[in-house]
mmCIF file of C-alpha atoms in Angstrom:
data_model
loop_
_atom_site.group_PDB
_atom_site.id
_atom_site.type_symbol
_atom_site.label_atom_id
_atom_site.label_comp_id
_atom_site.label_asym_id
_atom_site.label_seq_id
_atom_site.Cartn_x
_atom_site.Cartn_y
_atom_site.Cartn_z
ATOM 1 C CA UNK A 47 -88.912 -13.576 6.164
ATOM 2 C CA UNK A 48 -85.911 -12.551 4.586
ATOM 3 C CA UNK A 49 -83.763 -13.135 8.168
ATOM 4 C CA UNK A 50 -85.534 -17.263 8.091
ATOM 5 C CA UNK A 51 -84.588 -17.612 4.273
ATOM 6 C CA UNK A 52 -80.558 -16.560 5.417
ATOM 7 C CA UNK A 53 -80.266 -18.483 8.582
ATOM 8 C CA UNK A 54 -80.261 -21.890 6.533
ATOM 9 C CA UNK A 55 -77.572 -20.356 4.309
ATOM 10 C CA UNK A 56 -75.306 -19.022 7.367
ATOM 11 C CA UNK A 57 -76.140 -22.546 9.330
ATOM 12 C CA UNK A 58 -74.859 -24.442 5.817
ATOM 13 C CA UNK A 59 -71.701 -22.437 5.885
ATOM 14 C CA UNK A 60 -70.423 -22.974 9.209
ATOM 15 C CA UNK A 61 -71.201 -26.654 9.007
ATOM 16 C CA UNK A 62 -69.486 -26.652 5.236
ATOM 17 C CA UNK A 63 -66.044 -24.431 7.330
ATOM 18 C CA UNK A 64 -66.003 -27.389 10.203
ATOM 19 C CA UNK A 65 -65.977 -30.369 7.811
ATOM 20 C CA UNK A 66 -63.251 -28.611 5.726
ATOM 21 C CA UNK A 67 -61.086 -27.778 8.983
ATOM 22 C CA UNK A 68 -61.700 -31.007 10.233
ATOM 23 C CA UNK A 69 -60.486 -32.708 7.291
ATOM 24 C CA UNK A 70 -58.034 -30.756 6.586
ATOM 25 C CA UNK A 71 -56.633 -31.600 9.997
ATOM 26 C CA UNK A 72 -57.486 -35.209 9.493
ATOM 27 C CA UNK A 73 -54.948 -35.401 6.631
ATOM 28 C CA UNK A 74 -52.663 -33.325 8.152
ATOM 29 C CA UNK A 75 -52.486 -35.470 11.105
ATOM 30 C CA UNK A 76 -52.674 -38.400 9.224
ATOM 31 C CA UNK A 77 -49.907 -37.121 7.282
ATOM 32 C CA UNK A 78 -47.520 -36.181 10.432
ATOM 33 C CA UNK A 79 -48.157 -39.681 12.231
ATOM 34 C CA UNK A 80 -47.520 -41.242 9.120
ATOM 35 C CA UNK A 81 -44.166 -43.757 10.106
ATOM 36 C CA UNK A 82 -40.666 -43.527 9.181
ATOM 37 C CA UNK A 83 -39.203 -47.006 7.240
ATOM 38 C CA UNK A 84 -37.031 -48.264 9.731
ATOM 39 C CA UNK A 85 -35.207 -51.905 9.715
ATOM 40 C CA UNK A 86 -34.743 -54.011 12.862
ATOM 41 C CA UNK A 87 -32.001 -57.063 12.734
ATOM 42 C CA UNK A 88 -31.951 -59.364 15.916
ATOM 43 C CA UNK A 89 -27.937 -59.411 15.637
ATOM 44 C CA UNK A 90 -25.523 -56.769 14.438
ATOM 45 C CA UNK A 91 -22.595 -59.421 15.151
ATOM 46 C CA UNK A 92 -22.676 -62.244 13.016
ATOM 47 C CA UNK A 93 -20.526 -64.845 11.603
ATOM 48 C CA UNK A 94 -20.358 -66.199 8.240
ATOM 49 C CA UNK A 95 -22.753 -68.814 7.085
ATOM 50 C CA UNK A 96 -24.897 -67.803 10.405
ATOM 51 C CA UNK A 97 -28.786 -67.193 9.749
ATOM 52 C CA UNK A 98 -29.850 -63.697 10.907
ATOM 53 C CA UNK A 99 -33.875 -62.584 10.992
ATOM 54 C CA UNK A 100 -34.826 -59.037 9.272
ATOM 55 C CA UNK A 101 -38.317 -57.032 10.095
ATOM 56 C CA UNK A 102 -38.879 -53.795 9.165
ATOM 57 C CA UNK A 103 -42.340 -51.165 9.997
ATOM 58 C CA UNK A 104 -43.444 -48.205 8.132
ATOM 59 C CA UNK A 105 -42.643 -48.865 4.605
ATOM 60 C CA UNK A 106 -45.193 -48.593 1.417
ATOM 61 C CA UNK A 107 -46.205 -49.597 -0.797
ATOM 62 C CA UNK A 108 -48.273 -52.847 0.708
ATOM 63 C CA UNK A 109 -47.896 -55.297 -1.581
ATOM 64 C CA UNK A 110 -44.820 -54.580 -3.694
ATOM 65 C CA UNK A 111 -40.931 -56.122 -2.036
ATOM 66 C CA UNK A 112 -38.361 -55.109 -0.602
ATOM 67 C CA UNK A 113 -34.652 -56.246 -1.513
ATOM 68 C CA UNK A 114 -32.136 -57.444 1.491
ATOM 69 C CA UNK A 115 -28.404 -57.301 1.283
ATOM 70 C CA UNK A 116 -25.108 -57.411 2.661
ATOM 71 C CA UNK A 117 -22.539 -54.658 1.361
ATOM 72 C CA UNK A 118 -19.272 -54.107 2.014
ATOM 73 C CA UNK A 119 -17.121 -50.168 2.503
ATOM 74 C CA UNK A 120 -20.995 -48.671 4.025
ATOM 75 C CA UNK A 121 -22.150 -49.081 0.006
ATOM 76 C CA UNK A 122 -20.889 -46.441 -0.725
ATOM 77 C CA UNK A 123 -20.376 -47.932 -4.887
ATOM 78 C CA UNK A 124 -23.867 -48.863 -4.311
ATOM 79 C CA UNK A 125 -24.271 -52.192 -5.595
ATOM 80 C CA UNK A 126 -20.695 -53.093 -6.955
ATOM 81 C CA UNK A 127 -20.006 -53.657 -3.005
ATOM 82 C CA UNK A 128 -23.678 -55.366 -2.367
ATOM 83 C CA UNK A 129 -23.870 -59.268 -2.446
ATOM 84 C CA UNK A 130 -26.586 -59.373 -4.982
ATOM 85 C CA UNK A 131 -26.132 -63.343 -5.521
ATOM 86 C CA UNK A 132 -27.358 -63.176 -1.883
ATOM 87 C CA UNK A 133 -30.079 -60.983 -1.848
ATOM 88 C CA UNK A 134 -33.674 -61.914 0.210
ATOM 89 C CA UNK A 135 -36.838 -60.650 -1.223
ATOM 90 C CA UNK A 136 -39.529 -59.690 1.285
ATOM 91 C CA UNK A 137 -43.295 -58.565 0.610
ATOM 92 C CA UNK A 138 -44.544 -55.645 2.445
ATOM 93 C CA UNK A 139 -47.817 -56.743 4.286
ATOM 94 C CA UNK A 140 -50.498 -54.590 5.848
ATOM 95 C CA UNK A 141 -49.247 -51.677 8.174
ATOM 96 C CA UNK A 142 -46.130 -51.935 6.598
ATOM 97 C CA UNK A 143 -44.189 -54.487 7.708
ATOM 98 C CA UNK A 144 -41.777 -57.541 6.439
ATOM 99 C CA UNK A 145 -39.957 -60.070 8.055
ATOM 100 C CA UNK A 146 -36.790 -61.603 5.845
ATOM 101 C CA UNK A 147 -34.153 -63.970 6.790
ATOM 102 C CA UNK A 148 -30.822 -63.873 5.236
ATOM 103 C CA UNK A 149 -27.581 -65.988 5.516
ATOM 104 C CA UNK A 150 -24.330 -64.140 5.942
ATOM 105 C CA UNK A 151 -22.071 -64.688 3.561
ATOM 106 C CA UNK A 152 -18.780 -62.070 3.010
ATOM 107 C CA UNK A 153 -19.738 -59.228 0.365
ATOM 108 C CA UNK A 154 -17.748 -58.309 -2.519
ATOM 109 C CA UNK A 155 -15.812 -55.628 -0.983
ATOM 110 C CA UNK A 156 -13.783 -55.550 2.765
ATOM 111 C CA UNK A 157 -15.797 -54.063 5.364
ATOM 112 C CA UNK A 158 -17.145 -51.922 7.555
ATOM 113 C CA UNK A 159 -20.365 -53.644 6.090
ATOM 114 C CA UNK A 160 -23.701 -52.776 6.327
ATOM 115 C CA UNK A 161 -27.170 -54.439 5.714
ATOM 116 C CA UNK A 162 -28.796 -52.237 3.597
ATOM 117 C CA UNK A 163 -32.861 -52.720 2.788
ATOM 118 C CA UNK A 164 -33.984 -50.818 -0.697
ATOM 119 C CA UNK A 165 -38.051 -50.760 -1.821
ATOM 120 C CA UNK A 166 -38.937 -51.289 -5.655
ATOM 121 C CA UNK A 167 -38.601 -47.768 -6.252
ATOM 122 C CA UNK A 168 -34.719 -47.930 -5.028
ATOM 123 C CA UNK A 169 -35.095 -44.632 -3.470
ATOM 124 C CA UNK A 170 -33.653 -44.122 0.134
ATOM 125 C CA UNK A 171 -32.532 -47.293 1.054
ATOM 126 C CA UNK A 172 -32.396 -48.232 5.175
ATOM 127 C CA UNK A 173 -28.871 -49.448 6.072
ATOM 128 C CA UNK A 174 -27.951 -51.108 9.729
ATOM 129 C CA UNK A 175 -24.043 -51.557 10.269
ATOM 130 C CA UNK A 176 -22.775 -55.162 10.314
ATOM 131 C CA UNK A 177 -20.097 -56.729 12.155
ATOM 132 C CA UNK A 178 -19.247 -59.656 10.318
ATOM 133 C CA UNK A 179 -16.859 -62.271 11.901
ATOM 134 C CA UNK A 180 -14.260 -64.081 9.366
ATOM 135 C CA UNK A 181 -14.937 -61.271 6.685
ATOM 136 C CA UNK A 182 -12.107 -58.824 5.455
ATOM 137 C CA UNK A 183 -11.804 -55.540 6.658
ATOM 138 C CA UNK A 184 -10.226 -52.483 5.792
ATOM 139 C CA UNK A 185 -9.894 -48.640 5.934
ATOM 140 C CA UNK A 186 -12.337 -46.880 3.812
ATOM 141 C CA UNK A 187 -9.675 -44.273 1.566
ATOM 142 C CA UNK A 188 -10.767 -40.499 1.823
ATOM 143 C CA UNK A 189 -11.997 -39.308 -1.478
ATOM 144 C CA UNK A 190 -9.975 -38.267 -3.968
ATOM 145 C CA UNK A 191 -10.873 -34.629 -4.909
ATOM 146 C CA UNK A 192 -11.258 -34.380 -9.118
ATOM 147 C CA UNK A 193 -8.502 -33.135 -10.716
ATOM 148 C CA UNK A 194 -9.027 -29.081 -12.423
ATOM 149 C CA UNK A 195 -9.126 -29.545 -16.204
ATOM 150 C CA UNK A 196 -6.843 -26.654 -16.911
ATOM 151 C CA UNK A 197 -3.389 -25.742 -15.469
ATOM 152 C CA UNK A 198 -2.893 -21.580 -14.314
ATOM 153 C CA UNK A 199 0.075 -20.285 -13.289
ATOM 154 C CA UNK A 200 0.315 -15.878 -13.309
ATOM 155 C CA UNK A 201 2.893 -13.564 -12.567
ATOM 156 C CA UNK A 202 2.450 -9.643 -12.997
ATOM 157 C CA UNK A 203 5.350 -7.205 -14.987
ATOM 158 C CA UNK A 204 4.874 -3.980 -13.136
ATOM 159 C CA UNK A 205 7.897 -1.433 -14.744
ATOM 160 C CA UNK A 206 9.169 1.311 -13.563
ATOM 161 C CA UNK A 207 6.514 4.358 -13.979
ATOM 162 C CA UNK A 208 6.811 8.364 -13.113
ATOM 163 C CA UNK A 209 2.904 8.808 -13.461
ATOM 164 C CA UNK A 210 2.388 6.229 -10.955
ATOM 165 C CA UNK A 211 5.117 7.593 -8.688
ATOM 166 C CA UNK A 212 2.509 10.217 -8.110
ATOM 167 C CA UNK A 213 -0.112 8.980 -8.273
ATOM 168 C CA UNK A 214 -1.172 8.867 -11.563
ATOM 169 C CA UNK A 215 -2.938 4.714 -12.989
ATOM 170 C CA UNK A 216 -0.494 1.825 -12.765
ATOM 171 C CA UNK A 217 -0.103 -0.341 -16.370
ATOM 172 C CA UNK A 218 0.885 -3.675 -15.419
ATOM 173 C CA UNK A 219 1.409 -7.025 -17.821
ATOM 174 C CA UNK A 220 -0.214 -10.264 -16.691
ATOM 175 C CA UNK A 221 1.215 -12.993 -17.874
ATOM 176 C CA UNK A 222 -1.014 -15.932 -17.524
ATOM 177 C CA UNK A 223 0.213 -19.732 -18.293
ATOM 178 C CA UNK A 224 -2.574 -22.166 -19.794
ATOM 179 C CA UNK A 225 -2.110 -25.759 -19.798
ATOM 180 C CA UNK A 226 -4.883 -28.562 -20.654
ATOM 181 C CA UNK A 227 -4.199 -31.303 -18.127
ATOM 182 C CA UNK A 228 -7.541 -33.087 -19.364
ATOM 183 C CA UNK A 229 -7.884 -35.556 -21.702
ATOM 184 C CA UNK A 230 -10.507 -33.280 -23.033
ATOM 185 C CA UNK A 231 -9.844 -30.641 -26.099
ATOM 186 C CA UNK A 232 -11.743 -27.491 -25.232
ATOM 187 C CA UNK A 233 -12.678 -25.529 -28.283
ATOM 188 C CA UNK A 234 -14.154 -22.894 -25.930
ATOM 189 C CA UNK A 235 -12.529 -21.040 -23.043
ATOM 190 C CA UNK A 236 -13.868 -17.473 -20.972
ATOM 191 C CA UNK A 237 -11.024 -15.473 -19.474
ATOM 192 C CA UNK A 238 -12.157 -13.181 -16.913
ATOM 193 C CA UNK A 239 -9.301 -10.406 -14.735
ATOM 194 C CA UNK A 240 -10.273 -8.907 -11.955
ATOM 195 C CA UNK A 241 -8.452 -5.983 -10.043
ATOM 196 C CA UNK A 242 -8.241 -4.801 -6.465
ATOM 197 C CA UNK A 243 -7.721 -5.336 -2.928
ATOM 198 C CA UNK A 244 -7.502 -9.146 -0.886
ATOM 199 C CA UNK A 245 -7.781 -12.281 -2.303
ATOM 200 C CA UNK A 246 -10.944 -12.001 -4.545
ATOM 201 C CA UNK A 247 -10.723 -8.712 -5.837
ATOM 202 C CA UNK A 248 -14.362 -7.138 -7.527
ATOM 203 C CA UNK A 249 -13.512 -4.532 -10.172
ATOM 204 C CA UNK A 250 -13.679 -6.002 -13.322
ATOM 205 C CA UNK A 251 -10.778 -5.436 -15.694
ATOM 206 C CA UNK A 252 -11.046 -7.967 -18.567
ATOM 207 C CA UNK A 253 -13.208 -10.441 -20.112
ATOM 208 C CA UNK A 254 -12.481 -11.809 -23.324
ATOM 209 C CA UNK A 255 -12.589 -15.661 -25.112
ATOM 210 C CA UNK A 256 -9.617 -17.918 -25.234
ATOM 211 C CA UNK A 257 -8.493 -19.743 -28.172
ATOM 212 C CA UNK A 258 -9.116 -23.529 -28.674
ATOM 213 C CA UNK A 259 -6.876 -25.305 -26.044
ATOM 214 C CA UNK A 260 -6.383 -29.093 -27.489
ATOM 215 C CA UNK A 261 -4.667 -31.648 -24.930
ATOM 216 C CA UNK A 262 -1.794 -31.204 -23.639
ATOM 217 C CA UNK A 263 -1.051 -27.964 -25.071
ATOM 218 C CA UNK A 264 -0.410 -25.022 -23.000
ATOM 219 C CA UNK A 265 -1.261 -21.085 -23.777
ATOM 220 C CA UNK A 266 0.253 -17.840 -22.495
ATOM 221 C CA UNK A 267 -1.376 -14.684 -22.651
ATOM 222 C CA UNK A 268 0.000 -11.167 -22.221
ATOM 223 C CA UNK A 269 -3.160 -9.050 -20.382
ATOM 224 C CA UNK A 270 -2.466 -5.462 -19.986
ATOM 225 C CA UNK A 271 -3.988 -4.630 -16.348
ATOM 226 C CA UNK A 272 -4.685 -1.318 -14.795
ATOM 227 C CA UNK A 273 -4.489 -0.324 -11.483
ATOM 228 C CA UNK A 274 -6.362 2.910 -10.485
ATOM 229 C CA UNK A 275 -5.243 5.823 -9.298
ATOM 230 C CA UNK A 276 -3.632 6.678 -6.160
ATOM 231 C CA UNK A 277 -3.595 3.125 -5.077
ATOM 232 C CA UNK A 278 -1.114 2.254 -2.180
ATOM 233 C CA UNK A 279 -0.761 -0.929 -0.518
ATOM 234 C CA UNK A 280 -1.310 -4.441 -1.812
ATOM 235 C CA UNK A 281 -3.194 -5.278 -4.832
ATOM 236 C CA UNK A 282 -4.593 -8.471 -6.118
ATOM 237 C CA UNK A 283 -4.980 -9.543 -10.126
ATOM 238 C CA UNK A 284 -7.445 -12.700 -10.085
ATOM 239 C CA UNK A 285 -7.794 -14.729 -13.100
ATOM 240 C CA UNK A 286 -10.292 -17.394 -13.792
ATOM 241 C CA UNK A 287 -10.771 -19.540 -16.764
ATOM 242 C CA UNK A 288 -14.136 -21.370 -17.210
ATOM 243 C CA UNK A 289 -14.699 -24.742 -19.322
ATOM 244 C CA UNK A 290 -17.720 -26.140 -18.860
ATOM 245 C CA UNK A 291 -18.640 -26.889 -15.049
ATOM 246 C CA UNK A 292 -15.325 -26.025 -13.950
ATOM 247 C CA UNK A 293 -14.336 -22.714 -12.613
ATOM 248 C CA UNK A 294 -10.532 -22.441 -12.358
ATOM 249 C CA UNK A 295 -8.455 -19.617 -10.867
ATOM 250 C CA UNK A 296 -5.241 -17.995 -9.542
ATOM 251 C CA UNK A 297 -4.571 -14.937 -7.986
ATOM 252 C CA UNK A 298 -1.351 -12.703 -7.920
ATOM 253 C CA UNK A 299 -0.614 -9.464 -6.529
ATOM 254 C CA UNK A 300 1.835 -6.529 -6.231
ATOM 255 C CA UNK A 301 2.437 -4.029 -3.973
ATOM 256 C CA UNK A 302 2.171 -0.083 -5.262
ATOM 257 C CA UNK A 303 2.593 3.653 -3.456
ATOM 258 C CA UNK A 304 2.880 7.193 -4.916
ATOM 259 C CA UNK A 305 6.821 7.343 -3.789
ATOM 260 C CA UNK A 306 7.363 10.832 -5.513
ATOM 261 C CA UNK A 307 4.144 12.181 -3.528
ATOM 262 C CA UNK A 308 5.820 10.921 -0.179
ATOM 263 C CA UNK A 309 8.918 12.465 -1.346
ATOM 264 C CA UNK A 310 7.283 15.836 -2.561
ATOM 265 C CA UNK A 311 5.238 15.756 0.924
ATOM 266 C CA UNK A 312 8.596 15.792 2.745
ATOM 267 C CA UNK A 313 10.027 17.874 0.838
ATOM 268 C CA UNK A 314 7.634 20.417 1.826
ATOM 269 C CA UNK A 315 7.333 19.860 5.625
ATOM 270 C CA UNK A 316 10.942 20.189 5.604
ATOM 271 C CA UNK A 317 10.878 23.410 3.939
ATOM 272 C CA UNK A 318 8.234 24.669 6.276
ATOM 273 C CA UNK A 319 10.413 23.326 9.349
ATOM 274 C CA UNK A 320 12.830 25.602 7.761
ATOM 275 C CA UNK A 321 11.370 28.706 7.136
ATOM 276 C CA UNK A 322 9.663 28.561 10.719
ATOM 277 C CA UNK A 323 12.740 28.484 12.030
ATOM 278 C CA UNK A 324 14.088 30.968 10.553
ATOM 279 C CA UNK A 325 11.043 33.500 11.556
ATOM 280 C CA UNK A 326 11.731 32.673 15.271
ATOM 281 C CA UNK A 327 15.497 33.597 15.236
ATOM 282 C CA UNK A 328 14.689 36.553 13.572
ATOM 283 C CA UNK A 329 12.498 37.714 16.396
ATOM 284 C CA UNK A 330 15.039 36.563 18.869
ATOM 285 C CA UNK A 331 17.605 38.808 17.099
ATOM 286 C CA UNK A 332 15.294 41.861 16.988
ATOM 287 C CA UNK A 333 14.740 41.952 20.898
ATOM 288 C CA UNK A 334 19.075 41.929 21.784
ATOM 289 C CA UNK A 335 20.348 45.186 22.610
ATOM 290 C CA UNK A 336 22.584 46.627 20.038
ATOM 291 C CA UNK A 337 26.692 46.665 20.885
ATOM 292 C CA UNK A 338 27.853 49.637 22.918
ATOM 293 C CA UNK A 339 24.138 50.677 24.525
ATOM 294 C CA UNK A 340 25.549 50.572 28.185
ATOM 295 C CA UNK A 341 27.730 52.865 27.193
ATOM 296 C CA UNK A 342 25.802 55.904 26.309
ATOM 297 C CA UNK A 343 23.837 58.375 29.181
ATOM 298 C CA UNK A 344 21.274 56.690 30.778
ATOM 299 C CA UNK A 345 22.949 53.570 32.142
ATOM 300 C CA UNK A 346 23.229 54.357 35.807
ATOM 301 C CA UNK A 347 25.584 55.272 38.064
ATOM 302 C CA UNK A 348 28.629 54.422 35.229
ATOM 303 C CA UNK A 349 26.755 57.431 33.083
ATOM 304 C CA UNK A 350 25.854 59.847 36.299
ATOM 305 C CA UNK A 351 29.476 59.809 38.060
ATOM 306 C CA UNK A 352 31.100 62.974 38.101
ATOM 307 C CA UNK A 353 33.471 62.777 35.307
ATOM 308 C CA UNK A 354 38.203 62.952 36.439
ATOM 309 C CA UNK A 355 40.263 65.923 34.145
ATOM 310 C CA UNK A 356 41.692 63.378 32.439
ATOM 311 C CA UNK A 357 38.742 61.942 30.973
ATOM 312 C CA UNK A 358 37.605 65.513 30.431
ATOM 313 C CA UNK A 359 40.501 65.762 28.001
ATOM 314 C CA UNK A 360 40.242 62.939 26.432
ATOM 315 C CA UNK A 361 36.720 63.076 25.274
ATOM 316 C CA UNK A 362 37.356 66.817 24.030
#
């Protein structure tokens, strides 16, 4: 009894897991065939004053329009280089589509021109590039990169230090140069120094505010920066001043070894050189026979030949 009351239950939740999967994959599929907006023009070389014939296919919503123009450098000012005195408003029909008709007339700006198709929503507009004959044309200019705010200019003062000669920390001086180039005062500046090796060094040295910069005027700081310890090589002092959005930095650097621990080094290899030296010509010297040994019994046949009278007297 109890298996009979649980088989309607299990049947109800398999068919209650198919209708979900299959609708589920029903809207996805929906979803992933649903079209692109796309724009089709039956010339892409046209002259001025000619009639040309727009349709486009997958765009929404049915019902609201779409707006049709000719814009000069790609639109890339949007519509200051659109010929909005020109423009051709087409309804979007069922499944999508519109059909439009425009006459070309030159657009505000030179070419390369486009024809650029925008919904009510103005979001992602559909451009297709337009040759037009007896319109202007030139060179689109590469864009101008915005100018930094602030001015920096750095150089380090490293002087002349024993500790550091072997190997002791390193004080150095950065001066750092400030100028507002902005027409901007900044009543708020962050100074941050960092410290150590290649261009964007990590260890943090200072952080502190910077007085009110107004325009025009220029700042320059005195930072005491230490190196660490036993550094040799080439070091790098970054600074970077923040206003606002804009991050602004420079980097300097100096180059640093423990001299008197090179010199003190050598000093003692030498020394070592030396006195090894010295140990091996004292052997040398000990195994030399002394002056006069051949000379004494014992050194062959000089010492075992029978000896003259004369020599007898002379040694007596």
């Amino acid at each position: 009894m109890k298996a009979w009351r649980s088989t309607p239950a299990l049947l109800g939740a398999i068919v209650w897991a198919t209708a979900s999967l299959v609708g589920w994959g029903s809207l996805g599929g929906s979803a992933a065939a649903a079209p692109a907006a796309a724009v089709h023009v039956d010339t892409q070389i046209a002259e001025i004053g000619q009639l040309i014939h727009i349709t486009g296919s997958g765009w929404s919503p049915v019902g609201q329009t779409v707006q049709i123009e000719l814009c000069g450098r790609n639109a890339q000012d949007l519509s200051t280089d659109c010929d909005q005195a020109n423009q051709y408003s087409a309804a979007i029909r069922p499944g999508g589509i519109f059909y439009g008709a425009l006459t070309v007339r030159a657009p505000p700006t030179p070419c390369p021109c486009v024809l650029q198709v925008t919904n009510q929503q103005g979001l992602s507009p559909v451009e297709v590039p337009m040759r037009i004959i007896g319109a202007p044309s030139a060179p689109i200019p590469a864009p101008v990169a915005p100018k930094a705010p602030v001015a920096l200019s750095a150089k380090l003062l490293t002087p002349t230090s024993v500790s550091a000669w072997f190997g002791g920390p390193e004080a150095t001086t950065l001066v750092l140069r400030l100028t507002n180039v902005s027409s901007i005062a900044y009543g708020s500046l962050a100074l941050t120094v960092n410290v150590g090796k290649g261009s964007h060094p990590s260890s943090f040295a200072v952080g502190r505010p910077v007085a009110p910069l107004a325009v025009g005027a220029t700042h320059v700081l005195r930072i005491p920066v230490t190196l660490p310890a036993f550094t040799a090589g080439h070091y790098s002092v970054r600074a970077q001043v923040i206003t606002g959005n804009w991050k602004v930095a420079t980097v300097v650097g100096t180059t640093t070894y423990p001299w008197g621990l090179f010199v003190v080094g050598a000093i003692a290899l030498l020394a070592a050189v030396l006195l090894m030296w010295r140990r091996l010509r004292r052997r040398r010297e000990g195994r030399r026979p002394p002056p006069g040994a051949g000379d004494g019994p014992g050194d062959g046949e000089t010492s075992s030949r029978p000896r003259g009278p004369e020599e007898v007297v002379a040694r007596t």
